[in-house]
XYZ file of C-alpha atoms in Angstrom:
321
model
C -21.722 -4.827 3.985
C -18.156 -3.646 3.601
C -16.731 -3.055 0.115
C -13.042 -3.643 -0.627
C -11.719 -2.684 -4.080
C -8.531 -4.156 -5.496
C -9.546 -7.068 -3.308
C -7.558 -9.750 -5.109
C -4.381 -7.692 -4.699
C -1.765 -7.619 -1.963
C -2.905 -5.158 0.717
C -6.639 -5.454 0.027
C -6.690 -9.264 0.282
C -4.887 -9.004 3.629
C -7.550 -6.505 4.714
C -10.303 -8.972 3.766
C -8.541 -11.562 5.932
C -8.276 -9.070 8.794
C -11.979 -8.192 8.496
C -12.830 -11.896 8.673
C -10.737 -12.213 11.837
C -13.038 -9.658 13.453
C -16.148 -11.484 12.169
C -16.951 -9.105 9.317
C -18.136 -11.621 6.722
C -20.553 -9.585 4.556
C -17.702 -8.390 2.348
C -18.138 -7.358 -1.263
C -14.892 -7.709 -3.190
C -14.283 -5.603 -6.291
C -11.495 -6.204 -8.812
C -10.647 -7.379 -12.286
C -10.829 -11.066 -11.409
C -9.281 -12.278 -14.670
C -5.739 -12.533 -13.222
C -5.400 -16.200 -12.262
C -2.258 -15.757 -10.151
C -4.194 -13.540 -7.715
C -6.898 -16.123 -7.014
C -5.153 -17.698 -4.030
C -5.147 -14.325 -2.219
C -8.899 -14.689 -1.599
C -9.129 -18.472 -1.282
C -10.788 -19.569 1.950
C -11.970 -16.079 2.906
C -15.586 -15.305 3.795
C -16.975 -13.168 0.996
C -20.563 -12.197 0.240
C -20.215 -11.134 -3.384
C -17.674 -10.674 -6.190
C -18.203 -7.594 -8.381
C -16.137 -6.752 -11.457
C -14.652 -3.262 -11.219
C -16.352 -2.298 -14.511
C -19.752 -3.102 -13.002
C -19.195 -1.682 -9.540
C -20.900 1.721 -9.762
C -24.001 0.192 -11.304
C -23.973 -2.356 -8.452
C -23.545 0.437 -5.882
C -26.519 2.382 -7.254
C -28.662 -0.651 -6.410
C -27.094 -1.614 -3.068
C -25.817 1.606 -1.467
C -28.304 1.427 1.408
C -26.667 -1.810 2.588
C -23.056 -0.583 2.329
C -21.539 0.479 5.625
C -17.975 1.299 4.544
C -15.784 1.333 1.419
C -12.039 0.658 1.305
C -10.869 1.787 -2.133
C -7.481 0.097 -2.467
C -7.685 -0.831 -6.139
C -5.186 0.949 -8.388
C -2.485 0.469 -10.989
C 0.635 0.477 -8.808
C 3.446 -0.058 -11.313
C 5.997 2.716 -10.746
C 7.802 1.771 -13.986
C 4.686 2.264 -16.144
C 4.901 5.596 -17.970
C 1.610 5.594 -19.886
C -0.193 8.425 -18.115
C -3.533 7.455 -19.706
C -3.527 4.165 -17.771
C -3.139 6.023 -14.477
C -5.714 8.675 -15.409
C -8.251 5.931 -16.081
C -7.622 3.554 -13.163
C -6.164 5.771 -10.434
C -7.518 9.267 -10.974
C -10.887 9.067 -12.726
C -12.097 5.843 -11.091
C -11.221 7.308 -7.693
C -13.132 10.523 -8.481
C -16.163 8.424 -9.385
C -15.759 6.510 -6.108
C -15.522 9.726 -4.080
C -18.580 11.243 -5.758
C -20.641 8.106 -5.140
C -19.593 8.000 -1.468
C -20.422 11.702 -1.120
C -23.841 11.219 -2.729
C -24.743 8.155 -0.680
C -22.879 9.303 2.462
C -20.748 6.179 2.726
C -17.483 6.522 4.671
C -14.403 6.020 2.492
C -10.764 5.076 3.049
C -8.638 5.198 -0.108
C -5.046 4.369 -0.973
C -2.684 7.236 -1.669
C 1.084 6.662 -1.715
C 4.413 7.891 -0.383
C 5.372 8.119 -4.071
C 3.576 11.487 -3.922
C 6.570 12.895 -1.988
C 8.940 12.511 -4.935
C 12.569 13.010 -3.975
C 11.552 14.166 -0.499
C 12.850 17.715 -0.841
C 9.756 18.940 1.037
C 10.070 16.203 3.666
C 7.615 13.437 4.535
C 5.051 15.300 6.628
C 1.378 14.624 5.852
C 0.611 18.332 6.050
C -2.214 18.891 3.580
C -1.043 22.426 2.799
C 2.089 21.150 1.015
C 0.293 18.533 -1.111
C -0.165 20.883 -4.126
C 3.585 21.647 -3.995
C 4.775 18.027 -4.121
C 6.613 16.809 -7.221
C 6.316 13.023 -7.669
C 8.993 11.300 -9.760
C 6.758 9.091 -11.935
C 3.243 8.980 -13.419
C 2.070 6.597 -10.674
C 3.007 9.106 -7.957
C 1.512 11.934 -10.001
C -1.822 10.121 -10.316
C -1.985 9.594 -6.556
C -1.052 13.198 -5.806
C -3.483 14.545 -8.409
C -6.295 12.697 -6.662
C -5.233 13.917 -3.199
C -5.258 17.508 -4.514
C -8.658 16.999 -6.129
C -10.145 15.411 -2.981
C -9.021 18.315 -0.804
C -10.733 20.769 -3.165
C -14.147 19.101 -3.020
C -17.049 20.695 -1.195
C -19.148 17.514 -1.501
C -17.506 14.905 0.706
C -18.317 11.569 2.332
C -19.161 12.225 6.015
C -15.867 10.508 6.869
C -12.946 9.936 4.518
C -9.232 9.238 4.794
C -6.453 8.949 2.233
C -3.531 6.760 3.317
C -0.045 7.441 1.981
C 1.382 3.926 2.031
C 5.160 3.766 2.349
C 7.103 0.564 1.474
C 4.589 -2.127 2.392
C 5.765 -5.744 2.584
C 4.227 -9.001 3.724
C 2.127 -12.017 2.695
C -0.099 -12.105 -0.401
C 2.350 -10.297 -2.687
C 3.303 -13.523 -4.492
C 1.678 -12.284 -7.733
C 3.412 -8.907 -7.911
C 6.516 -9.919 -9.856
C 9.048 -7.091 -10.146
C 6.805 -4.818 -8.026
C 6.938 -7.152 -4.997
C 8.855 -5.958 -1.931
C 12.634 -6.184 -1.621
C 12.136 -8.758 1.157
C 10.180 -11.008 -1.205
C 12.933 -10.792 -3.832
C 15.680 -11.208 -1.213
C 14.062 -14.383 0.090
C 13.901 -15.947 -3.371
C 17.459 -14.920 -4.306
C 18.827 -16.367 -1.067
C 16.792 -19.547 -1.484
C 18.040 -20.076 -5.058
C 21.638 -18.835 -4.806
C 22.552 -18.502 -1.138
C 23.253 -14.815 -1.815
C 21.387 -11.650 -2.753
C 22.041 -8.463 -4.688
C 21.416 -4.889 -3.606
C 21.688 -1.739 -5.666
C 24.994 0.070 -5.367
C 24.724 3.671 -4.167
C 25.295 6.380 -6.777
C 25.041 9.126 -4.175
C 28.253 10.030 -2.295
C 26.247 10.699 0.882
C 25.184 7.029 1.127
C 27.421 3.956 1.244
C 26.372 0.871 -0.732
C 23.408 -0.750 0.997
C 22.851 2.240 3.268
C 20.008 3.689 1.199
C 17.046 4.011 3.568
C 13.326 3.356 3.307
C 10.368 3.311 5.650
C 9.384 -0.364 5.444
C 5.938 -1.039 6.930
C 4.501 -4.512 7.554
C 1.136 -5.182 5.922
C -0.343 -6.350 9.249
C 0.158 -2.808 10.575
C -1.435 -1.353 7.443
C -4.615 -3.417 7.864
C -4.736 -2.640 11.593
C -4.768 1.084 10.748
C -7.565 0.479 8.221
C -9.599 -1.274 10.933
C -8.977 1.596 13.352
C -10.251 4.142 10.823
C -13.347 2.061 10.052
C -14.315 2.198 13.721
C -13.040 5.768 14.347
C -14.915 7.613 11.560
C -13.865 11.107 12.453
C -10.873 13.380 11.741
C -11.120 13.101 7.963
C -7.931 13.831 6.052
C -4.796 12.473 4.424
C -2.463 10.422 6.601
C 0.978 8.883 6.284
C 1.096 5.143 6.805
C 4.624 3.922 7.391
C 6.444 2.524 10.391
C 7.822 5.976 11.205
C 11.388 4.590 11.224
C 13.677 4.561 8.176
C 15.900 1.477 7.888
C 18.682 0.553 5.481
C 18.461 -2.020 2.712
C 21.479 -3.645 4.357
C 19.485 -4.139 7.589
C 16.621 -5.570 5.578
C 18.939 -8.010 3.807
C 20.713 -9.129 6.995
C 17.374 -9.715 8.717
C 16.189 -11.831 5.790
C 19.318 -14.016 5.923
C 18.882 -14.384 9.692
C 15.188 -15.311 9.439
C 16.130 -17.990 6.900
C 19.025 -19.289 8.970
C 21.499 -18.621 6.136
C 24.903 -16.945 6.446
C 24.838 -13.453 4.936
C 26.285 -13.094 1.434
C 25.470 -9.744 -0.184
C 26.620 -8.515 -3.598
C 26.098 -5.080 -5.148
C 25.019 -4.176 -8.655
C 24.665 -0.814 -10.382
C 21.259 0.804 -10.216
C 19.911 0.762 -13.802
C 20.574 4.098 -15.487
C 16.886 4.652 -16.304
C 16.077 4.522 -12.548
C 18.980 6.576 -11.198
C 17.516 10.051 -11.721
C 14.314 9.073 -9.925
C 15.845 6.967 -7.158
C 14.908 7.823 -3.579
C 17.756 7.458 -1.066
C 15.685 8.154 2.029
C 12.019 7.951 3.027
C 10.559 8.140 6.518
C 6.928 8.729 7.404
C 6.141 11.322 10.046
C 3.443 9.410 11.922
C 2.410 12.098 14.422
C -0.834 12.959 12.637
C -2.244 9.426 12.869
C -1.044 9.145 16.469
C -2.743 12.450 17.298
C -6.202 11.068 16.450
C -5.787 8.100 18.782
C -3.953 5.316 16.951
C -1.666 4.024 19.695
C -0.707 0.505 18.602
C 3.058 -0.069 18.236
C 4.276 -0.866 14.728
C 6.242 -3.988 13.891
C 9.989 -3.351 13.872
C 11.811 -4.442 10.716
C 13.253 -7.369 12.677
C 9.808 -8.516 13.852
C 8.116 -8.031 10.494
C 10.779 -9.775 8.407
C 10.916 -12.735 10.792
C 7.122 -13.159 10.789
C 6.865 -12.792 7.007
C 9.736 -15.149 6.162
C 9.083 -17.869 8.737
C 5.274 -17.906 8.827
C 4.430 -17.123 5.186
C 7.305 -17.316 2.669
C 8.929 -20.541 3.867
C 5.647 -22.515 4.207
C 4.126 -20.718 1.169
C 1.119 -19.497 3.156
C -1.325 -16.647 2.573
C -2.745 -14.200 5.096
């Protein structure tokens, strides 16, 4: 059995689909299944058992001998939420409990960290574990992820294999439920569909022209491929970046979305809300050498390839992965 937490969510539901593709069908999905708009993410997938996240550790105490691998992707991911208690409960303490259970039962573990741990990027975007205690995230979400990374690195009791993945800007199918936290491509598609135009944030940094702010956008199909690689690899424990390794501009993202939709580009700019300006990242780019060094050699989708696949094969027909 393979356990996937946060399974009704964006990345985790894609991972369940990817596991099914490779004929892994004894999958235990863990989540708070009360959110109706997430239900379609798991529809049609081969799943052995649904376990509520509140009941999971009790379930694991009974079934640990049958569990081969755990992907802990469940978390509160809202970067605009500022109630630290929410993150302490769902991101930090639940993850500590997960780690301790995997260490006790010697179950290999892959968990979701985040590029939000890098904050403004003043220390760069290298997944060097020595700098993790020095990072200064810009919001409570990033802090919760970094706090857990720091804690994990301090533990003497460990699962026999573990990996933390610092997800950069992931986009792709199954994010229909995410609302304001969905990817820029998702929002661009819907703006273009409704208005024939889209809005980007104006730059408030003299070093960047409007639309030239840069992010490392990574397609969810690459993210789940890396998860599959680690499940089979099971050595070289540690914390790894997971981006495309190539920063691209929001302008390039927008133009590619228009092109994939067959619509003439029409881009407007609006001021970045004042409450976001102080914490706004103008550049992120994952250094991917560490993952490459342990043998992951698959090429990543380019922004052009990923946007085209996402728009034409999922957004336009309204399909799920």
